[in-house]
Short mmCIF file of C-alpha atoms in Angstrom, two decimals:
data_model
loop_
_atom_site.label_atom_id
_atom_site.label_comp_id
_atom_site.label_asym_id
_atom_site.label_seq_id
_atom_site.Cartn_x
_atom_site.Cartn_y
_atom_site.Cartn_z
CA MET R 3 5.27 37.66 44.81
CA ALA R 4 6.08 36.28 41.39
CA GLU R 5 4.35 37.96 38.47
CA SER R 6 1.44 35.89 37.03
CA PHE R 7 2.04 34.16 33.71
CA ARG R 8 0.54 35.92 30.70
CA LEU R 9 0.27 34.51 27.18
CA PRO R 10 1.75 36.50 24.26
CA ALA R 11 -0.60 38.81 22.39
CA PHE R 12 -0.62 36.76 19.15
CA VAL R 13 -1.70 33.67 21.13
CA GLN R 14 -4.52 35.64 22.73
CA ARG R 15 -5.72 36.74 19.27
CA LEU R 16 -5.56 33.15 18.02
CA ARG R 17 -7.65 31.96 20.93
CA LEU R 18 -10.20 34.68 20.35
CA ARG R 19 -10.46 33.65 16.69
CA GLN R 20 -10.97 29.99 17.56
CA LEU R 21 -13.35 30.50 20.47
CA GLU R 22 -15.32 33.20 18.61
CA PHE R 23 -16.56 35.09 21.60
CA GLU R 24 -15.46 38.03 23.79
CA PRO R 25 -13.97 36.75 27.05
CA GLN R 26 -15.80 37.75 30.22
CA CYS R 27 -13.52 35.84 32.59
CA PRO R 28 -10.64 38.07 33.82
CA HIS R 29 -8.41 35.01 34.36
CA LEU R 30 -8.89 33.49 30.91
CA PHE R 31 -5.59 34.67 29.46
CA SER R 32 -3.61 35.09 32.67
CA ASN R 33 -4.10 31.42 33.53
CA PRO R 34 -3.69 28.93 30.61
CA GLN R 35 -5.64 26.27 32.51
CA CYS R 36 -8.71 28.45 32.95
CA ARG R 37 -11.80 27.56 30.94
CA PRO R 38 -14.95 29.73 30.83
CA CYS R 39 -17.14 27.02 32.36
CA HIS R 40 -19.13 29.56 34.37
CA LEU R 41 -20.01 31.30 31.09
CA ALA R 42 -21.47 28.12 29.63
CA LYS R 43 -24.23 27.51 32.14
CA ASN R 44 -26.68 29.86 30.44
CA HIS R 45 -26.09 28.61 26.90
CA SER R 46 -26.94 25.43 24.99
CA TYR R 47 -23.41 24.55 23.93
CA LYS R 48 -21.31 21.98 25.78
CA LYS R 49 -20.03 23.13 29.14
CA GLY R 50 -16.33 23.79 29.23
CA PHE R 51 -15.89 24.66 25.54
CA GLY R 52 -15.62 28.28 24.47
CA THR R 53 -17.93 28.07 21.47
CA ARG R 54 -20.41 30.55 20.14
CA PRO R 55 -23.56 30.54 22.32
CA GLY R 56 -26.23 28.28 20.85
CA SER R 57 -23.92 26.56 18.37
CA GLY R 58 -23.93 23.26 20.22
CA ARG R 59 -20.41 22.32 19.08
CA ARG R 60 -16.91 23.65 18.66
CA PRO R 61 -16.25 25.65 15.48
CA GLN R 62 -14.60 23.63 12.71
CA ILE R 63 -11.28 25.15 11.67
CA GLN R 64 -10.60 24.62 7.98
CA ARG R 65 -7.06 23.39 7.44
CA ARG R 66 -5.76 23.69 3.94
CA MET R 67 -3.32 20.99 2.88
CA LYS R 68 0.08 22.39 2.09
CA ARG R 69 1.54 21.26 -1.23
CA ILE R 70 5.18 20.25 -1.51
CA GLY R 71 7.60 22.18 -3.72
CA ASN R 72 11.33 22.62 -4.43
CA ILE R 73 12.04 18.91 -4.32
CA TYR R 74 13.24 18.30 -7.90
CA PRO R 75 16.79 19.73 -7.37
CA GLU R 76 17.31 17.23 -4.54
CA ILE R 77 16.23 14.37 -6.82
CA CYS R 78 18.69 15.47 -9.52
CA SER R 79 21.72 15.76 -7.26
CA VAL R 80 24.65 13.45 -7.94
CA GLU R 81 24.64 12.24 -4.31
CA ASN R 82 20.99 11.21 -4.64
CA LEU R 83 21.64 9.43 -7.95
CA LEU R 84 24.50 7.45 -6.38
CA LEU R 85 22.20 6.43 -3.50
CA ALA R 86 19.51 5.45 -5.99
CA ASP R 87 22.09 3.42 -7.92
CA GLN R 88 22.92 1.44 -4.77
CA ARG R 89 19.23 0.73 -4.15
CA ALA R 90 18.45 -0.19 -7.74
CA ARG R 91 21.27 -2.75 -8.00
CA LYS R 92 20.59 -4.41 -4.64
CA GLY R 93 20.50 -8.18 -5.24
CA LYS R 94 20.90 -7.72 -9.01
CA HIS R 95 24.65 -7.28 -9.48
CA ASN R 96 24.86 -10.07 -12.05
CA GLN R 97 22.34 -8.60 -14.48
CA ALA R 98 23.76 -7.84 -17.91
CA SER R 99 22.31 -4.31 -17.99
CA ILE R 100 24.05 -3.41 -14.71
CA LYS R 101 27.37 -4.84 -15.88
CA GLN R 102 27.07 -2.82 -19.08
CA PHE R 103 26.27 0.34 -17.09
CA ASP R 104 29.28 -0.22 -14.81
CA LYS R 105 31.72 -0.24 -17.73
CA ASN R 106 31.57 3.56 -17.71
CA HIS R 107 29.82 4.17 -14.39
CA PRO R 108 30.89 7.78 -13.51
CA ALA R 109 30.18 9.07 -17.03
CA ASN R 110 26.76 7.35 -17.11
CA ILE R 111 25.79 8.85 -13.74
CA MET R 112 26.87 12.34 -14.85
CA ALA R 113 25.00 11.94 -18.15
CA LEU R 114 21.80 11.05 -16.29
CA HIS R 115 22.38 13.98 -13.94
CA GLY R 116 22.74 16.32 -16.92
CA GLU R 117 19.52 15.07 -18.54
CA LEU R 118 17.56 15.56 -15.33
CA VAL R 119 18.96 19.03 -14.62
CA ASN R 120 18.42 20.20 -18.21
CA LYS R 121 14.93 18.58 -18.26
CA THR R 122 15.77 16.60 -21.38
CA TYR R 123 15.27 13.22 -19.71
CA LYS R 124 12.74 10.94 -21.40
CA THR R 125 11.74 7.43 -20.36
CA SER R 126 13.40 4.84 -22.59
CA LYS R 127 11.58 2.21 -24.58
CA TYR R 128 10.24 -0.73 -22.59
CA TYR R 129 11.18 -4.35 -23.12
CA ILE R 130 7.88 -6.22 -22.69
CA PHE R 131 7.69 -9.93 -21.88
CA PRO R 132 4.87 -12.13 -20.49
CA ILE R 133 4.78 -14.14 -17.28
CA TYR R 134 2.16 -16.65 -16.15
CA GLU R 135 1.36 -16.62 -12.41
CA PRO R 136 -0.98 -18.35 -13.25
CA LYS R 137 -2.69 -15.91 -15.62
CA LYS R 138 -0.76 -13.98 -18.23
CA ARG R 139 0.71 -10.60 -17.30
CA ASP R 140 2.83 -8.32 -19.49
CA ILE R 141 5.91 -7.14 -17.60
CA HIS R 142 7.61 -3.89 -18.66
CA ARG R 143 11.33 -3.65 -18.08
CA LEU R 144 13.37 -0.47 -18.50
CA PRO R 145 17.11 -0.01 -19.07
CA TYR R 146 19.11 0.37 -15.89
CA LYS R 147 19.52 4.14 -16.32
CA ASP R 148 15.76 4.66 -16.08
CA ARG R 149 15.53 2.44 -13.03
CA ILE R 150 18.06 4.69 -11.28
CA ALA R 151 15.94 7.74 -12.17
CA GLN R 152 12.82 6.21 -10.63
CA HIS R 153 14.66 5.13 -7.50
CA ALA R 154 16.09 8.65 -7.22
CA ALA R 155 12.58 10.10 -7.25
CA LEU R 156 11.31 7.67 -4.64
CA VAL R 157 14.17 8.43 -2.26
CA HIS R 158 12.30 11.68 -1.58
CA LEU R 159 8.72 10.82 -2.62
CA GLU R 160 8.25 7.50 -0.85
CA ALA R 161 7.63 9.05 2.57
CA VAL R 162 5.15 11.51 1.02
CA PHE R 163 3.15 8.73 -0.63
CA VAL R 164 3.18 6.44 2.40
CA ALA R 165 1.93 9.27 4.62
CA LYS R 166 -1.17 9.53 2.41
CA PHE R 167 -1.96 5.80 2.50
CA THR R 168 -4.41 4.39 5.01
CA ALA R 169 -3.49 1.57 7.39
CA ASP R 170 -5.68 -0.80 5.34
CA SER R 171 -3.42 -0.97 2.26
CA TYR R 172 -0.77 -3.69 2.38
CA SER R 173 0.86 -4.13 -1.03
CA CYS R 174 4.32 -2.79 -1.92
CA ILE R 175 4.76 -0.81 1.30
CA LYS R 176 7.76 -1.24 3.57
CA GLY R 177 6.71 -2.81 6.86
CA LYS R 178 3.47 -4.11 5.37
CA GLY R 179 2.99 -6.91 2.85
CA VAL R 180 1.34 -10.33 2.89
CA HIS R 181 2.12 -11.23 6.49
CA ALA R 182 0.95 -7.86 7.86
CA ALA R 183 -2.37 -8.40 6.05
CA ASN R 184 -2.50 -11.91 7.50
CA LYS R 185 -2.14 -10.57 11.03
CA ALA R 186 -4.71 -7.82 10.44
CA VAL R 187 -7.37 -10.29 9.26
CA LYS R 188 -6.68 -12.52 12.27
CA ARG R 189 -7.10 -9.54 14.60
CA ALA R 190 -10.41 -8.67 12.96
CA PHE R 191 -11.60 -12.25 13.34
CA LYS R 192 -11.50 -11.87 17.13
CA ASP R 193 -14.79 -10.00 16.65
CA ILE R 194 -16.75 -13.04 15.47
CA PRO R 195 -20.24 -11.42 15.36
CA GLY R 196 -18.89 -8.39 13.44
CA THR R 197 -17.12 -10.54 10.81
CA THR R 198 -19.90 -13.00 9.97
CA TYR R 199 -20.10 -12.08 6.28
CA CYS R 200 -17.45 -11.17 3.71
CA LEU R 201 -17.51 -9.06 0.56
CA GLN R 202 -14.59 -9.96 -1.70
CA MET R 203 -13.95 -8.22 -5.02
CA ASP R 204 -11.21 -6.89 -7.26
CA ILE R 205 -10.80 -4.42 -10.09
CA ARG R 206 -10.80 -5.46 -13.73
CA LYS R 207 -7.30 -4.96 -15.26
CA PHE R 208 -6.36 -2.43 -12.62
CA TYR R 209 -2.85 -1.37 -13.73
CA PRO R 210 -3.71 -0.98 -17.44
CA SER R 211 -6.95 0.86 -16.55
CA VAL R 212 -5.42 3.69 -14.51
CA ASP R 213 -6.49 6.99 -16.09
CA HIS R 214 -3.53 9.31 -16.69
CA ASP R 215 -5.47 12.57 -16.41
CA ILE R 216 -6.99 11.62 -13.06
CA LEU R 217 -3.62 10.45 -11.72
CA LYS R 218 -1.92 13.69 -12.78
CA GLN R 219 -4.68 15.71 -11.13
CA LEU R 220 -4.24 13.76 -7.90
CA LEU R 221 -0.48 14.35 -7.95
CA ARG R 222 -1.02 18.09 -8.35
CA ARG R 223 -2.97 18.11 -5.10
CA ILE R 224 0.17 17.25 -3.11
CA PHE R 225 3.02 18.57 -5.30
CA LYS R 226 3.48 22.07 -6.72
CA ASP R 227 7.01 21.71 -8.10
CA PRO R 228 6.55 22.12 -11.90
CA ASP R 229 9.82 20.35 -12.73
CA LEU R 230 8.89 17.34 -10.60
CA LEU R 231 5.42 17.19 -12.14
CA LEU R 232 6.94 17.33 -15.64
CA PHE R 233 9.25 14.43 -14.71
CA LEU R 234 6.36 12.34 -13.28
CA ASP R 235 4.13 13.14 -16.26
CA GLY R 236 6.79 11.80 -18.61
CA ILE R 237 6.97 8.50 -16.75
CA ILE R 238 3.17 8.19 -16.57
CA ASP R 239 2.75 8.88 -20.29
CA SER R 240 5.44 6.37 -21.27
CA ALA R 241 2.91 3.49 -21.39
CA ASP R 242 -0.81 2.79 -21.26
CA GLY R 243 -2.13 2.78 -17.72
CA LEU R 244 0.61 1.94 -15.23
CA PRO R 245 3.25 -0.48 -16.58
CA ILE R 246 3.69 -3.55 -14.38
CA GLY R 247 7.38 -3.80 -13.51
CA ASN R 248 8.12 -0.10 -12.96
CA TYR R 249 9.32 0.61 -9.45
CA LEU R 250 7.29 3.82 -9.41
CA SER R 251 4.12 2.11 -10.65
CA GLN R 252 3.42 0.27 -7.40
CA TYR R 253 3.43 3.53 -5.42
CA LEU R 254 1.34 5.38 -8.00
CA ALA R 255 -1.16 2.51 -8.04
CA ASN R 256 -1.57 2.64 -4.26
CA PHE R 257 -1.79 6.42 -4.40
CA TYR R 258 -4.47 6.22 -7.11
CA LEU R 259 -6.74 4.25 -4.74
CA THR R 260 -5.88 6.19 -1.59
CA GLY R 261 -8.85 8.54 -1.97
CA PHE R 262 -11.10 5.52 -2.33
CA ASP R 263 -9.62 4.01 0.86
CA HIS R 264 -10.28 7.21 2.80
CA TRP R 265 -13.83 7.40 1.43
CA LEU R 266 -14.58 3.86 2.61
CA LYS R 267 -13.21 4.44 6.10
CA GLU R 268 -14.28 8.03 6.74
CA VAL R 269 -17.51 8.46 4.76
CA LYS R 270 -18.93 4.93 4.59
CA LYS R 271 -17.56 4.12 8.08
CA VAL R 272 -16.40 0.62 7.10
CA LYS R 273 -14.77 -1.00 10.13
CA TYR R 274 -13.08 -4.09 8.66
CA TYR R 275 -11.51 -3.33 5.28
CA PHE R 276 -8.35 -4.82 3.76
CA ARG R 277 -6.79 -4.09 0.36
CA TYR R 278 -3.81 -5.74 -1.28
CA ALA R 279 -3.24 -3.99 -4.65
CA ASP R 280 -6.70 -4.29 -6.25
CA ASP R 281 -7.89 -7.28 -4.20
CA MET R 282 -10.34 -6.06 -1.53
CA VAL R 283 -12.00 -7.72 1.46
CA ILE R 284 -14.71 -6.14 3.62
CA LEU R 285 -16.20 -7.84 6.68
CA ALA R 286 -19.52 -7.05 8.37
CA ASP R 287 -22.40 -8.63 10.28
CA ASP R 288 -25.10 -7.92 7.66
CA LYS R 289 -25.26 -9.51 4.23
CA GLN R 290 -27.61 -6.92 2.71
CA TYR R 291 -25.36 -4.11 3.95
CA LEU R 292 -22.47 -5.60 1.98
CA HIS R 293 -24.58 -5.86 -1.20
CA ASP R 294 -25.61 -2.19 -0.86
CA LEU R 295 -22.03 -1.17 -0.11
CA ARG R 296 -20.80 -2.98 -3.20
CA ASN R 297 -23.18 -0.92 -5.35
CA ASP R 298 -21.85 2.31 -3.80
CA ILE R 299 -18.26 1.16 -4.40
CA ARG R 300 -19.01 0.33 -8.02
CA GLN R 301 -20.51 3.79 -8.56
CA TYR R 302 -17.60 5.57 -6.83
CA LEU R 303 -14.91 3.75 -8.82
CA ASP R 304 -16.73 4.34 -12.08
CA GLU R 305 -17.39 8.05 -11.54
CA LYS R 306 -14.26 9.15 -9.66
CA LEU R 307 -11.51 6.86 -10.97
CA LYS R 308 -12.91 5.32 -14.19
CA LEU R 309 -12.33 1.80 -12.89
CA THR R 310 -14.59 -1.24 -13.22
CA LEU R 311 -15.18 -3.98 -10.68
CA LYS R 312 -15.08 -7.55 -11.90
CA SER R 313 -18.44 -9.26 -12.13
CA ASN R 314 -17.28 -12.22 -10.05
CA TYR R 315 -17.61 -10.45 -6.70
CA GLN R 316 -18.70 -12.61 -3.77
CA VAL R 317 -20.76 -12.05 -0.63
CA PHE R 318 -20.73 -15.13 1.58
CA PRO R 319 -20.68 -16.32 5.21
CA VAL R 320 -17.10 -16.73 6.44
CA ALA R 321 -17.91 -19.97 8.26
CA ALA R 322 -19.02 -21.64 5.01
CA ARG R 323 -15.69 -21.66 3.15
CA GLY R 324 -13.27 -19.13 4.54
CA ILE R 325 -11.67 -16.09 2.87
CA ASP R 326 -9.06 -16.77 0.18
CA PHE R 327 -6.82 -13.70 0.51
CA VAL R 328 -3.05 -12.97 0.23
CA GLY R 329 -2.16 -16.65 -0.13
CA TYR R 330 -4.15 -17.92 2.85
CA VAL R 331 -7.66 -19.18 3.56
CA PHE R 332 -8.93 -17.56 6.76
CA PHE R 333 -11.48 -19.10 9.13
CA HIS R 334 -12.47 -17.90 12.59
CA THR R 335 -10.89 -20.98 14.11
CA HIS R 336 -7.79 -21.50 11.97
CA THR R 337 -5.81 -20.36 8.91
CA ARG R 338 -4.74 -22.58 6.03
CA VAL R 339 -2.30 -21.90 3.24
CA ARG R 340 -3.79 -21.57 -0.24
CA LYS R 341 -4.14 -24.86 -2.12
CA THR R 342 -2.03 -23.78 -5.11
CA ILE R 343 0.87 -22.83 -2.83
CA LYS R 344 0.69 -26.23 -1.14
CA GLN R 345 0.71 -27.96 -4.54
CA ARG R 346 3.73 -25.98 -5.76
CA TYR R 347 5.58 -26.80 -2.55
CA ALA R 348 4.87 -30.51 -2.97
CA ARG R 349 6.01 -30.49 -6.63
CA MET R 350 9.20 -28.69 -5.73
CA MET R 351 9.99 -31.17 -2.97
CA LYS R 352 9.33 -34.08 -5.34
CA LYS R 353 11.27 -32.89 -8.38
CA ARG R 354 14.06 -30.56 -7.32
CA ARG R 355 14.83 -29.49 -3.77
CA LYS R 356 16.18 -25.94 -3.49
CA PRO R 357 17.22 -24.66 -0.05
CA ALA R 358 16.09 -21.12 -0.87
CA SER R 359 12.68 -22.33 -2.11
CA ILE R 360 12.20 -24.55 0.94
CA ALA R 361 12.92 -21.59 3.24
CA SER R 362 10.47 -19.44 1.26
CA TYR R 363 7.64 -21.97 1.47
CA ASN R 364 8.32 -22.61 5.15
CA GLY R 365 7.93 -18.87 5.66
CA TRP R 366 4.44 -19.11 4.18
CA LEU R 367 3.50 -22.11 6.30
CA LYS R 368 4.79 -20.51 9.49
CA HIS R 369 2.03 -17.86 9.41
CA GLY R 370 -0.77 -20.42 9.15
CA ASN R 371 -1.89 -23.53 10.99
CA CYS R 372 0.21 -25.76 8.73
CA LYS R 373 2.38 -27.74 11.13
CA ASN R 374 1.09 -31.14 10.00
CA LEU R 375 1.35 -30.18 6.31
CA ARG R 376 4.99 -29.25 6.73
CA LYS R 377 5.75 -32.51 8.56
CA THR R 378 3.95 -34.55 5.90
CA LEU R 379 5.81 -32.97 2.99
CA THR R 380 9.17 -33.26 4.75
CA ARG R 381 8.56 -36.89 5.78
CA GLU R 382 7.48 -37.91 2.28
CA ASN R 383 10.54 -36.24 0.79
CA ILE R 384 12.87 -38.00 3.27
CA SER R 385 11.37 -41.40 2.43
CA ARG R 386 11.69 -40.72 -1.32
CA THR R 387 15.33 -39.71 -0.87
CA ARG R 388 16.08 -42.90 1.04
CA ASN R 389 14.40 -45.04 -1.62
CA ARG R 390 16.43 -43.35 -4.36
CA ARG R 391 19.66 -43.97 -2.47
CA ARG R 392 18.77 -47.63 -2.01
CA GLN R 393 17.94 -48.02 -5.70
CA LYS R 394 21.25 -46.41 -6.68
CA ALA R 395 23.13 -48.70 -4.29
CA LEU R 396 21.40 -51.80 -5.71
CA HIS R 397 22.15 -50.66 -9.25
CA ARG R 398 25.85 -50.29 -8.40
CA ARG R 399 26.00 -53.77 -6.86
CA LYS R 400 24.42 -55.33 -9.96
CA ALA R 401 26.86 -53.47 -12.17
#
């Protein structure tokens, strides 16, 4: 007869530590499938679980999060810098800064490698310029060398950051984005009673308001490599808040709010929550609940992250006017594209048709109920083109 299976001694000790009782069943460790159900009948805890008598639940095992170390040498390696160079120049080969860098490419890569290894690297001075989309934003642009350094860091840090994010954050994450948020809101809208009311809010000057000390403290909870932390601290301290335009800033911004996301989902038990950068949408079936939740959110952001909500928050019934979020207006019955996007599309079709722009706008319209809008804009443009051709032909005949 084959000898009965027996677990190793260290596994037996581990089970004893977790179950926290002395086994009375002789088959407990000889048979892995055995459970001390017969021992549970005289106690108040759940039958079938080896818990301490009278506890009523399984013991909670404290798991300490393991911090990541020894990652900075991999970031500094020449192979990693060459990979970062390929990523940083993708779609930007004609930029003057890249052409200047390529004039002495091997020497520039080795110089950056030396600065990183010797810990003498410092973030260069930013070139700041405004854009209007539609409100004014100051964009910070770094020399190409610094962009390679940030890409090199994210080759190894991106997976670490993304693993900390919740599924409810959609901005600047591969595989997420505007259209993933669009689909998530549509899925939530299948529960019509549970999405009757909407709380919509955003943070006042989010990127410039990020507190450096809090961000550094959060980073030290997941990284223990002193050289990496010194490198990240230098980038963080190179500008007030988080500079818009830095490749690393979008990940640090999401990471800064990750604790807030977990708090909303795990402590406040919010079911329908969506965040794109600092623009937040929460859906529920009770209007007063959303007002109370907004007060809790305001207090959390102020005390934990030193951020301030804008005063123009809104709590409203979804059926009244829909949710204007990530370029769309969502209703339970249909989804429209945002009015400003429609207007820009119409102006572009009227003034100057660009194949790339047309494809981009059609991509927006494809994810909404915009079939008639697309036909209307295309038909009007075709008729205008025909009229222009006729006018040109008449002008040539007269000449």
